[in-house]
PDB file of C-alpha atoms in Angstrom:
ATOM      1  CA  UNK A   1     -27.475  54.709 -37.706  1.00 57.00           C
ATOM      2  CA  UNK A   2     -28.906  54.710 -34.362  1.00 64.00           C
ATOM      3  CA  UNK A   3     -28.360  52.121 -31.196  1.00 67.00           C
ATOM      4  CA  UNK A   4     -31.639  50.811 -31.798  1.00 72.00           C
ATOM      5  CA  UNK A   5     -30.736  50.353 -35.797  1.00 76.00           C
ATOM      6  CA  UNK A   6     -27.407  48.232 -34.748  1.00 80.00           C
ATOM      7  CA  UNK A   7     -29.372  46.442 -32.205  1.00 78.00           C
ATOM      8  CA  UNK A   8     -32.395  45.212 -34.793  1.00 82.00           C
ATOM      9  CA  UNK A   9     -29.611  44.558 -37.285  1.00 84.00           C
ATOM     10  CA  UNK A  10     -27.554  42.280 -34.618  1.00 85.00           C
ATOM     11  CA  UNK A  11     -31.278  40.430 -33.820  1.00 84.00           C
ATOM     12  CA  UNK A  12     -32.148  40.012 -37.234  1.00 85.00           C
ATOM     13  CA  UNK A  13     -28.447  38.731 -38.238  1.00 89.00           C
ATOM     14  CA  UNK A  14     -29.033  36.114 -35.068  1.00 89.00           C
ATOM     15  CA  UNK A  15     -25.792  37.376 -33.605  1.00 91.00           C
ATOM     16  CA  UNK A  16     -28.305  37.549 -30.294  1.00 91.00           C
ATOM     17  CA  UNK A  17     -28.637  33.991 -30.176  1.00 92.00           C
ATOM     18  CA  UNK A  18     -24.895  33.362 -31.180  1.00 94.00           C
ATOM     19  CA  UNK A  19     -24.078  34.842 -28.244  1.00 94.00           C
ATOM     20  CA  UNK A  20     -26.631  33.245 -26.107  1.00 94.00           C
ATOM     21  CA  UNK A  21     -25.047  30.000 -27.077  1.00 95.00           C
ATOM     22  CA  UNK A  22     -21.286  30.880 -26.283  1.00 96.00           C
ATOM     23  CA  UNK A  23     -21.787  32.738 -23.251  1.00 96.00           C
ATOM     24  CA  UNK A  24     -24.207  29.171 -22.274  1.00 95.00           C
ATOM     25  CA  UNK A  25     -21.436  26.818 -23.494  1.00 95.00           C
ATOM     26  CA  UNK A  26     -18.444  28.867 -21.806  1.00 95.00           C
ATOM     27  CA  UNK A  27     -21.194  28.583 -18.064  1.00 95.00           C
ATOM     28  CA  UNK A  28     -21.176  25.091 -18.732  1.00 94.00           C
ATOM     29  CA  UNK A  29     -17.432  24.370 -18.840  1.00 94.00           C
ATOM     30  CA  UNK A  30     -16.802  26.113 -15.894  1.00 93.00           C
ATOM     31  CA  UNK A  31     -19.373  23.458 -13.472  1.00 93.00           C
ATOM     32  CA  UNK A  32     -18.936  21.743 -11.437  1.00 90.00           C
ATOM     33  CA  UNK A  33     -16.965  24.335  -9.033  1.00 91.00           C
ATOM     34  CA  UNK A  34     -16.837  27.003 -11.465  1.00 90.00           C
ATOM     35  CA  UNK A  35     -13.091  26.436 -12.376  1.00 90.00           C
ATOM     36  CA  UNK A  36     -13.847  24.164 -15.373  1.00 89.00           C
ATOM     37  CA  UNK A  37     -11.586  24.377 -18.403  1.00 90.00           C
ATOM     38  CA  UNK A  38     -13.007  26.554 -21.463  1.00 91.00           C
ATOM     39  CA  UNK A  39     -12.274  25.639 -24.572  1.00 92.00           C
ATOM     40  CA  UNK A  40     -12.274  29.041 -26.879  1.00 94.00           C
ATOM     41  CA  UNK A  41     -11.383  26.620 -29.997  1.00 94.00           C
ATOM     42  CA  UNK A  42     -14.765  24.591 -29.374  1.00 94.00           C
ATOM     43  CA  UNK A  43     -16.760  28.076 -28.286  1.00 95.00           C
ATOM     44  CA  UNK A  44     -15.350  29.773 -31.701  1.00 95.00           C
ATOM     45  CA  UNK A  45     -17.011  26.860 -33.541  1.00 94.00           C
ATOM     46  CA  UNK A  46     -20.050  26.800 -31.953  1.00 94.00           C
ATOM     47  CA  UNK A  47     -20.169  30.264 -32.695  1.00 94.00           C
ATOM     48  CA  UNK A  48     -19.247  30.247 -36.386  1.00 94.00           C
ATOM     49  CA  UNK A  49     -21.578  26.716 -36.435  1.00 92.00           C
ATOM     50  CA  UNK A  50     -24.976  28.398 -34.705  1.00 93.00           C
ATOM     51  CA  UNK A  51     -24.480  31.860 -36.804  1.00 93.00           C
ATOM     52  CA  UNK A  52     -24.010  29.111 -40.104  1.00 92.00           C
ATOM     53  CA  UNK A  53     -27.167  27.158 -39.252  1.00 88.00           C
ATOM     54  CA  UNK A  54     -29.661  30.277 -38.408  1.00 88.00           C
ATOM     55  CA  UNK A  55     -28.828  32.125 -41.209  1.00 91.00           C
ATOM     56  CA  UNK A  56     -28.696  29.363 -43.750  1.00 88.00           C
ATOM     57  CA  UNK A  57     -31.913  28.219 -42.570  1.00 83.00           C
ATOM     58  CA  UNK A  58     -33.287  31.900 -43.134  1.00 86.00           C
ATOM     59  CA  UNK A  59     -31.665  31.821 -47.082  1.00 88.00           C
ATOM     60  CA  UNK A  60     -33.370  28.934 -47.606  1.00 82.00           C
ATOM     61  CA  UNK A  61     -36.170  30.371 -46.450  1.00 78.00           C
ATOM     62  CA  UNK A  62     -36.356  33.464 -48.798  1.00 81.00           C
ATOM     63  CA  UNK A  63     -35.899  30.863 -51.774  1.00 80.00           C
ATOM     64  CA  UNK A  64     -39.459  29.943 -50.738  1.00 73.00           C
ATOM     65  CA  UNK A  65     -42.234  31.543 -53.430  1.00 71.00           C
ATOM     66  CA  UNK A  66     -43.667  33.430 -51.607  1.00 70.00           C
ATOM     67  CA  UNK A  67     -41.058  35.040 -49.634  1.00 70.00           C
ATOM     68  CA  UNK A  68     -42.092  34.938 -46.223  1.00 71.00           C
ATOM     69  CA  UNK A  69     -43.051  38.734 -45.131  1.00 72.00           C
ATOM     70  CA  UNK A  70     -41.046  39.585 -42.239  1.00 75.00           C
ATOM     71  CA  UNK A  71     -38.647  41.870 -41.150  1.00 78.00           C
ATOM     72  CA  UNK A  72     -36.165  39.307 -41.060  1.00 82.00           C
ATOM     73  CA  UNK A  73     -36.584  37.385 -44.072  1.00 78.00           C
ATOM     74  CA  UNK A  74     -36.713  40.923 -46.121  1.00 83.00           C
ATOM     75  CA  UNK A  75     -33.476  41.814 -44.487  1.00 86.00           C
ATOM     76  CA  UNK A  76     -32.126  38.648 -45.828  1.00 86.00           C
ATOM     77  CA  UNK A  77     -33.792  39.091 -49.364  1.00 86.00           C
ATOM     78  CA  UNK A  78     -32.021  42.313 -49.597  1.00 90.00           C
ATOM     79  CA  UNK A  79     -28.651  41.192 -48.245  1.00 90.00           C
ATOM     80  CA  UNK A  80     -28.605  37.502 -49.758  1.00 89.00           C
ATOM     81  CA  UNK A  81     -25.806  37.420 -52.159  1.00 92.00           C
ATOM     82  CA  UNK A  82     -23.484  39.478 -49.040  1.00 94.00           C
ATOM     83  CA  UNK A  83     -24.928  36.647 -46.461  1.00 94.00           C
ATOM     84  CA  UNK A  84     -24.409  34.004 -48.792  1.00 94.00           C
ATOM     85  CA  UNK A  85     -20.339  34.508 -49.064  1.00 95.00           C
ATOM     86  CA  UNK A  86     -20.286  35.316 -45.381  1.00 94.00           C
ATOM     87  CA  UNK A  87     -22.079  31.966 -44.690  1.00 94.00           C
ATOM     88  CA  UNK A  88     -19.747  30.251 -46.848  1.00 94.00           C
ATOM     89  CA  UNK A  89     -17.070  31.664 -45.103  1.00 95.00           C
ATOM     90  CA  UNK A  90     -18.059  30.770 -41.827  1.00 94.00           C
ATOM     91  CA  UNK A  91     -18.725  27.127 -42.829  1.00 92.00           C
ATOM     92  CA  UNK A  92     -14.574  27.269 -44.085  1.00 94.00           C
ATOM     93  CA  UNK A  93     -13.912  28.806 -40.615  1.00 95.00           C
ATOM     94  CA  UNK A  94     -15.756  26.406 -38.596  1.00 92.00           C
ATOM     95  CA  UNK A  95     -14.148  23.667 -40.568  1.00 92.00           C
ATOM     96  CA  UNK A  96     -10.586  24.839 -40.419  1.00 94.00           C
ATOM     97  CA  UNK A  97     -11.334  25.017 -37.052  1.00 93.00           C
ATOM     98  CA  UNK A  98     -11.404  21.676 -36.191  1.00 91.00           C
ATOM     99  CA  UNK A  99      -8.458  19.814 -35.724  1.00 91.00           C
ATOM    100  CA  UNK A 100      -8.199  21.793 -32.676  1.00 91.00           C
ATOM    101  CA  UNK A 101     -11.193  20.393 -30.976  1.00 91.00           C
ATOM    102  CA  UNK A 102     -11.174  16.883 -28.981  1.00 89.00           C
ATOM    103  CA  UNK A 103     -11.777  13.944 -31.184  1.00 90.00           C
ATOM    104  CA  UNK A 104     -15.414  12.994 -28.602  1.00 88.00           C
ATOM    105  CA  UNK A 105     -16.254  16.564 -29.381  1.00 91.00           C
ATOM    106  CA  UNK A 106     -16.055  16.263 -33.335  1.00 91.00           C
ATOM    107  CA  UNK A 107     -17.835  12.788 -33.262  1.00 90.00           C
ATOM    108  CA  UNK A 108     -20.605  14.677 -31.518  1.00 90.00           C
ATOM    109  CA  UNK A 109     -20.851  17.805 -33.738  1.00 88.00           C
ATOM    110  CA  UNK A 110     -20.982  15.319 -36.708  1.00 90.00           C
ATOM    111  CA  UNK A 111     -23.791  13.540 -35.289  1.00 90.00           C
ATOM    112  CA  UNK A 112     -26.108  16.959 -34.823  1.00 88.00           C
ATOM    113  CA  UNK A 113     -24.287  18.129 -38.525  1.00 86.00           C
ATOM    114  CA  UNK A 114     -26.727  14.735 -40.084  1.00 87.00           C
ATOM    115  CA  UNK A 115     -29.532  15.606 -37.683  1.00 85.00           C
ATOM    116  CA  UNK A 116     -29.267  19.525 -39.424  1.00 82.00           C
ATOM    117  CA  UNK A 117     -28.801  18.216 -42.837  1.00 83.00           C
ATOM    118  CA  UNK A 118     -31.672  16.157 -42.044  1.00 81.00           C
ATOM    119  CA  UNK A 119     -33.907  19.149 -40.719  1.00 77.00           C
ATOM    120  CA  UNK A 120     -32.670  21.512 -43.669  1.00 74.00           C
ATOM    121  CA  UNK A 121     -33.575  18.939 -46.255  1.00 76.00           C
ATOM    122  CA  UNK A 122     -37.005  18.310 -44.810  1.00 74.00           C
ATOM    123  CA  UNK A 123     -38.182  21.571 -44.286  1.00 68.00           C
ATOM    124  CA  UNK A 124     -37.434  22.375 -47.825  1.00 69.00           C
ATOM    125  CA  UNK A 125     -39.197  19.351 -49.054  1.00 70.00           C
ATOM    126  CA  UNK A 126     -41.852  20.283 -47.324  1.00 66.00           C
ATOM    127  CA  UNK A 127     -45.198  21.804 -48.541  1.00 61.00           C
ATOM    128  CA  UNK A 128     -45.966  25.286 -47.372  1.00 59.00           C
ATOM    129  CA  UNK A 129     -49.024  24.128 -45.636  1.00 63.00           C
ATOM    130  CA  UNK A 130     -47.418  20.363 -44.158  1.00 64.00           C
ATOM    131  CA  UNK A 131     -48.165  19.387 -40.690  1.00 68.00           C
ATOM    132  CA  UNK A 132     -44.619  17.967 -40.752  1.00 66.00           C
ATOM    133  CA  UNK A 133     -43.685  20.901 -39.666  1.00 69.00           C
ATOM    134  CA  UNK A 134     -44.515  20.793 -35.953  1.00 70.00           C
ATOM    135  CA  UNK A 135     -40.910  19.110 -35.788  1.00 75.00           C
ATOM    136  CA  UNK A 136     -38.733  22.287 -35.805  1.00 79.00           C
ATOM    137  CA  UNK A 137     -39.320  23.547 -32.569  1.00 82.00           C
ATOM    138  CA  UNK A 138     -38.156  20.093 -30.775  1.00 85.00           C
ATOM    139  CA  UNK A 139     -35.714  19.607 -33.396  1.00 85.00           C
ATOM    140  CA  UNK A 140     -34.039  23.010 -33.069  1.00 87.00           C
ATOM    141  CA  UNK A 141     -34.572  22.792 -29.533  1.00 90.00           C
ATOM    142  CA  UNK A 142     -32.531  19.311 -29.275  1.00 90.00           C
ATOM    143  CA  UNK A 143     -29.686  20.737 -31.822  1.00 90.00           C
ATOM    144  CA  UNK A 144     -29.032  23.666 -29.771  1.00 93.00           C
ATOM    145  CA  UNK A 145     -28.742  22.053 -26.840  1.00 94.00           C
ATOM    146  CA  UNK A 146     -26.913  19.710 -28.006  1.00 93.00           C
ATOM    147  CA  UNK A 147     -24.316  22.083 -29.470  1.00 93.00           C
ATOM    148  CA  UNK A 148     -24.204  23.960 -26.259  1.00 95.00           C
ATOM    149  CA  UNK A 149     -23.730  21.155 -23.817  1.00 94.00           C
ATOM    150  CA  UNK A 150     -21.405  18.701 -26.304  1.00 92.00           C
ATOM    151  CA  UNK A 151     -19.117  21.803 -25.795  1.00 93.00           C
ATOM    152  CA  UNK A 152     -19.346  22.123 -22.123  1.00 93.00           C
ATOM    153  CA  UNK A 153     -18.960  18.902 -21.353  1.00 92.00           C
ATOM    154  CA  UNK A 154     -16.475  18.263 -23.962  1.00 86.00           C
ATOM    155  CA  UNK A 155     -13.528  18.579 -21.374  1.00 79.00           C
ATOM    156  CA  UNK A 156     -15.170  17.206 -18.565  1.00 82.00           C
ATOM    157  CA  UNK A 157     -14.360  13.217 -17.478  1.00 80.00           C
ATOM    158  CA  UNK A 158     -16.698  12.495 -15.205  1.00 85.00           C
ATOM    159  CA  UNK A 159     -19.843  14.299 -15.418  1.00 89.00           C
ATOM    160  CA  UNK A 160     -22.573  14.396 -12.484  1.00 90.00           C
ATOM    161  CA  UNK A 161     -25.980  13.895 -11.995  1.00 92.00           C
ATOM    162  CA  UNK A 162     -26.657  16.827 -11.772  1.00 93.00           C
ATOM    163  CA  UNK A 163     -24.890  18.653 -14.391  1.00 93.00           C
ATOM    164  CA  UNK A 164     -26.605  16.539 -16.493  1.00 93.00           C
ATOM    165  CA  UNK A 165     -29.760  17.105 -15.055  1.00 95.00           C
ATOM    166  CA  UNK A 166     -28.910  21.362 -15.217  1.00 95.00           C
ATOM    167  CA  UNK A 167     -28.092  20.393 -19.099  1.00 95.00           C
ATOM    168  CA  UNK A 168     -31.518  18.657 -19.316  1.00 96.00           C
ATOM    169  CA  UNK A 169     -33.268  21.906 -17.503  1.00 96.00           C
ATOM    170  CA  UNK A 170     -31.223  23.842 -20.515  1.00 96.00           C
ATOM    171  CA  UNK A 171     -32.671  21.884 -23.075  1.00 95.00           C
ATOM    172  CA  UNK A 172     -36.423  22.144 -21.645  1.00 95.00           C
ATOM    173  CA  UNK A 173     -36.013  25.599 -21.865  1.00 96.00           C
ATOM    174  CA  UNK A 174     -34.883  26.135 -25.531  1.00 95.00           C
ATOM    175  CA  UNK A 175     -38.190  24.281 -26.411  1.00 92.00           C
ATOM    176  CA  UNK A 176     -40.014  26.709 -24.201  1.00 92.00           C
ATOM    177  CA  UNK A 177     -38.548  29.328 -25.578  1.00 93.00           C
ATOM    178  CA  UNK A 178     -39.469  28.114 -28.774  1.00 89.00           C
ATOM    179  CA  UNK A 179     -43.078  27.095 -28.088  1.00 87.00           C
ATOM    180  CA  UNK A 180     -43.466  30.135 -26.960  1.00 87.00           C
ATOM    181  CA  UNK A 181     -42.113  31.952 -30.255  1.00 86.00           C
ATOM    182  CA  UNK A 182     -44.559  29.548 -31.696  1.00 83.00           C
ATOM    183  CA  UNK A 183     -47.270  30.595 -30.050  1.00 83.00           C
ATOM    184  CA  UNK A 184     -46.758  34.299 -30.206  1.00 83.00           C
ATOM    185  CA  UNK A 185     -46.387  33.867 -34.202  1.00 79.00           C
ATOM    186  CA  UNK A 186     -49.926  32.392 -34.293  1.00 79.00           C
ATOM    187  CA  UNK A 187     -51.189  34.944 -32.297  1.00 77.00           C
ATOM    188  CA  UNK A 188     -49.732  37.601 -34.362  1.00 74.00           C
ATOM    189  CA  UNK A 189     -51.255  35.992 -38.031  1.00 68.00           C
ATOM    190  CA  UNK A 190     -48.114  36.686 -39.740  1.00 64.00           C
ATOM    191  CA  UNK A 191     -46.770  32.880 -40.113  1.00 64.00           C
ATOM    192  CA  UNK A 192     -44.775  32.383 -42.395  1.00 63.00           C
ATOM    193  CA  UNK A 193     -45.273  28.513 -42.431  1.00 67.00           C
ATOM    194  CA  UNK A 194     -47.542  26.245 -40.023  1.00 68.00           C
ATOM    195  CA  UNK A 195     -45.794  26.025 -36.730  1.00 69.00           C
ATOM    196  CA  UNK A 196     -46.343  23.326 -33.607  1.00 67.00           C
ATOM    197  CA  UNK A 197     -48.775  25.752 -32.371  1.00 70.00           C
ATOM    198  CA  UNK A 198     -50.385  26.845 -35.166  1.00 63.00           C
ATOM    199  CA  UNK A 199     -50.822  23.091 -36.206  1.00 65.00           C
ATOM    200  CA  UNK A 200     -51.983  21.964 -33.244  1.00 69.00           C
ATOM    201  CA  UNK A 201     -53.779  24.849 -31.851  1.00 68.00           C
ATOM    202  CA  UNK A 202     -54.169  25.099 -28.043  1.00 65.00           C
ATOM    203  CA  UNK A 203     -54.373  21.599 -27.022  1.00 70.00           C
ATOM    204  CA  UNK A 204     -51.487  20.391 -27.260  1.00 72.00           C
ATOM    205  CA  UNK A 205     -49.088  23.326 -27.069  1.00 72.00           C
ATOM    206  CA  UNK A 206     -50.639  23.900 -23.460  1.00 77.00           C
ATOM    207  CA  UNK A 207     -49.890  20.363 -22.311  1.00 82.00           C
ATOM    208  CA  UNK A 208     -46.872  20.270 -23.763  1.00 83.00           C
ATOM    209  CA  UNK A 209     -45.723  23.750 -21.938  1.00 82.00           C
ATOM    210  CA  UNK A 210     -47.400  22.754 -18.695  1.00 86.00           C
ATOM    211  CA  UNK A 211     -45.240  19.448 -18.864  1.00 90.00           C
ATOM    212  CA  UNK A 212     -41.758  21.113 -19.645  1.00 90.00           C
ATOM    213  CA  UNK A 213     -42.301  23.589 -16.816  1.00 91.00           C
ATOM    214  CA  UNK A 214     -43.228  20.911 -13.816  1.00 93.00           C
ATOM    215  CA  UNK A 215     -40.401  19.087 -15.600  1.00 94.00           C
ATOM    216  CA  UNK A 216     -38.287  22.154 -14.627  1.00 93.00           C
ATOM    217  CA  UNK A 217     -39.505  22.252 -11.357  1.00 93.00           C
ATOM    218  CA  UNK A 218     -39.242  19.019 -10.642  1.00 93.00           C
ATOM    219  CA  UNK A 219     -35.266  18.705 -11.716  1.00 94.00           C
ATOM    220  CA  UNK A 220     -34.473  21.918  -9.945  1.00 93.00           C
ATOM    221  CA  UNK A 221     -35.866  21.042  -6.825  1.00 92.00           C
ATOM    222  CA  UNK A 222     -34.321  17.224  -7.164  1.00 91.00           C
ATOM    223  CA  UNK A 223     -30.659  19.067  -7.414  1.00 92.00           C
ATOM    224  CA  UNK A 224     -31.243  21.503  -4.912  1.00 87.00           C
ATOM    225  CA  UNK A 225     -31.939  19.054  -2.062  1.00 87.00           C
ATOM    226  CA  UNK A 226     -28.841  17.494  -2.792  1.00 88.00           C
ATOM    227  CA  UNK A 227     -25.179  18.320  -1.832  1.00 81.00           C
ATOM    228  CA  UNK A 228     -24.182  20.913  -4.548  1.00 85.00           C
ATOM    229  CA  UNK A 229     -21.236  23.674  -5.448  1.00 90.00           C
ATOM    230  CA  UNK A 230     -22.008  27.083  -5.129  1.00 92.00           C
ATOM    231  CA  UNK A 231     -21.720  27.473  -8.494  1.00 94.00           C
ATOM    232  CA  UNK A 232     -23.996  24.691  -9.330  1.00 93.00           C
ATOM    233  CA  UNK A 233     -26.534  26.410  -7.199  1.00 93.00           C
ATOM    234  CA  UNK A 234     -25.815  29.101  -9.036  1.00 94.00           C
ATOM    235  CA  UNK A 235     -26.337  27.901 -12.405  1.00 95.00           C
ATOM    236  CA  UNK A 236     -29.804  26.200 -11.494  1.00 94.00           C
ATOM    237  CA  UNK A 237     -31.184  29.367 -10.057  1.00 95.00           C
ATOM    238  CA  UNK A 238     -30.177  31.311 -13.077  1.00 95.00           C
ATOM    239  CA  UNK A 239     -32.042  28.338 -14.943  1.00 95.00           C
ATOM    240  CA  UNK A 240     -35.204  29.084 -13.407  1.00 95.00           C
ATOM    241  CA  UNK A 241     -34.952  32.914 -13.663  1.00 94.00           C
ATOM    242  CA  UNK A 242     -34.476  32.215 -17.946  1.00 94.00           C
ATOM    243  CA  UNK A 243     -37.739  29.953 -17.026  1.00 94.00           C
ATOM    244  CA  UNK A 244     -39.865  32.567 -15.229  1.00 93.00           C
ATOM    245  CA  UNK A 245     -38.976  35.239 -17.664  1.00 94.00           C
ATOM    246  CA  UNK A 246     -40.078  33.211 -21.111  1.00 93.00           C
ATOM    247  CA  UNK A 247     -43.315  32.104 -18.394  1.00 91.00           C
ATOM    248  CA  UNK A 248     -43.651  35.982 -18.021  1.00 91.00           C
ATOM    249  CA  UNK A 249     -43.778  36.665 -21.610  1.00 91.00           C
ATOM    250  CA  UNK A 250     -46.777  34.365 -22.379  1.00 87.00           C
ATOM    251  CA  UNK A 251     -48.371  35.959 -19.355  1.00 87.00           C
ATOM    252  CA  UNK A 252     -48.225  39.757 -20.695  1.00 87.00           C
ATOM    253  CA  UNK A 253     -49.085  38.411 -24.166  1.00 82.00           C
ATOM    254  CA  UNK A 254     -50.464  41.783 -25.599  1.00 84.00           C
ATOM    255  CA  UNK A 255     -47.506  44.333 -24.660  1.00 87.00           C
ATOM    256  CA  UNK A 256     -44.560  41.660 -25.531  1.00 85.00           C
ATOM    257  CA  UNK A 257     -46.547  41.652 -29.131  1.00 83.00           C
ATOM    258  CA  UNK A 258     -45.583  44.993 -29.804  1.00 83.00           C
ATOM    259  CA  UNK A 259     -42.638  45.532 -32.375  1.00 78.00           C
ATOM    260  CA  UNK A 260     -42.366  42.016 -31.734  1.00 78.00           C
ATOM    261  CA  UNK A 261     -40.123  42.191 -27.899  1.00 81.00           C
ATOM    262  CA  UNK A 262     -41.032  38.579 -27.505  1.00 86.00           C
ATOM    263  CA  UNK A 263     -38.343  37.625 -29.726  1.00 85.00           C
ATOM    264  CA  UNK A 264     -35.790  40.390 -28.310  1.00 84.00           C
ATOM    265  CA  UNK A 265     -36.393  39.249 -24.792  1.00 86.00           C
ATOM    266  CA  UNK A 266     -37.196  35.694 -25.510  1.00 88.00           C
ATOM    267  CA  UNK A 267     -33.557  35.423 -27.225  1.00 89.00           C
ATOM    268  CA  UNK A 268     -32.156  37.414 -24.344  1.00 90.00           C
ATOM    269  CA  UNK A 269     -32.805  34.967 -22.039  1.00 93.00           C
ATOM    270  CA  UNK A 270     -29.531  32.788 -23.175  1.00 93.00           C
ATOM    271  CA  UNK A 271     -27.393  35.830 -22.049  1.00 93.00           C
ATOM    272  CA  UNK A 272     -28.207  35.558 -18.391  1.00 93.00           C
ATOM    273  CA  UNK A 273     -25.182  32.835 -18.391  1.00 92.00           C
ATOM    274  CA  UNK A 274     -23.228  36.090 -18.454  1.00 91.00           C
ATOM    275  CA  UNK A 275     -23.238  36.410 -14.924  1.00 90.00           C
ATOM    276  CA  UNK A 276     -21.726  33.410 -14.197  1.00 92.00           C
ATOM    277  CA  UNK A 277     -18.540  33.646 -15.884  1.00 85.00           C
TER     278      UNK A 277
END
């Protein structure tokens, strides 16, 4: 198996955006000054908690008639019943895992567990063709950020203005991110159900997009005329480089099409909190 074989198989088993979330949560933890406290307990169940959601959420998917043709709901049509017992056993994992986590930290998860449930339960109510469905890219935006940023600030007493704010800048850009995945799907004609895009067309999507990004701007230049940390500096620069690349994307529509790197690079963006740690 070649490197680009492991690679798709890594994308298309979400183990890309796992890792975009840990390497995000672990940044987090370290602000203000960059010597924050990590938690591993809290990033392992983040971990075993975003790999749980994605690919349940893909199962589900594939139980859908018809079964939605793309590369990554065939692989998980042909690996179901292995993916099945290894999302069971990550749900055991993640829950054996918490008694080690603070008790503000488990209140938290359990309140984005109902929002989930909620989500999960909808979108398999849902009629293939329901307009309802413009809600996934908000709601998946606000559960991963939520995730992300209940664990980073799950050790911290007094958190700033601004670390909220960078947290709010985090969450703005997961619903870029997933406009723009939105977007690129309708563009492609291979949805497999109506999306906020494809729903509302142009309109909207625009204004929407044009909104979160002089939101961005706005919060980043708010911070940065204010007395910060290095590594808070830090942090909100490497915000606005995640920004400019997903903005780059939707710019150079036509080559990020092909073999689908939107989704490669658009997913990538998460691991640019590497460099901080």
């Amino acid at each position: 198996m070649g490197v680009r074989s492991v690679l798709q198989r890594i994308h298309w088993l979400n183990l890309d955006i796992v890792a975009g979330a840990v390497l995000s949560a672990a940044a987090g933890s370290r602000l203000p000054d960059g010597r924050g406290e990590i938690n591993y307990w809290a990033l392992a169940s983040l971990g075993l908690t975003t790999w749980f959601i994605y690919t349940l959420d893909r199962l589900l998917d594939i139980r859908r008639k018809p079964v939605p043709n793309t590369p990554r709901h065939q692989f998980h049509l042909q690996n179901a019943a292995l993916l099945w017992k290894a999302t069971i056993a990550a749900g055991v994992l993640a829950a054996a895992i918490t008694p080690f986590l603070p008790l503000s930290l488990i209140r938290w998860g359990l309140i984005l567990a109902g929002v989930v449930a909620l989500y999960l339960f909808m979108v398999n109510r849902l009629g293939p063709k329901s307009k309802w469905y413009f809600l996934k890219e908000p709601l998946t935006a606000l559960v991963y950020t939520g995730g992300v940023w209940g664990v980073a600030f799950a050790n911290q007493p007094d958190i700033s203005w601004q670390d909220k704010s960078l947290s709010v800048i985090f969450g703005l850009i997961a619903f870029q991110n997933l406009l723009l995945f939105s977007w690129m799907e309708t563009k492609e004609g291979k949805l497999s159900s109506p999306n906020f895009s494809s729903i509302f067309r142009d309109g909207l999507p625009n204004i929407v997009n044009f909104l979160i990004l002089a939101s961005i701007l706005i919060l980043f230049l708010s911070i940065n005329f204010t007395d910060l940390f290095p590594y808070q500096r830090r942090f909100a620069f490497t915000e606005i480089l995640m920004c400019l690349a997903l903005l780059h994307i939707r710019y150079d529509a036509d080559f990020f099409l092909k073999n689908q790197r939107y989704r490669w690079i658009g997913d990538g963006v998460f691991l640019f909190s590497l460099w901080l740690l």
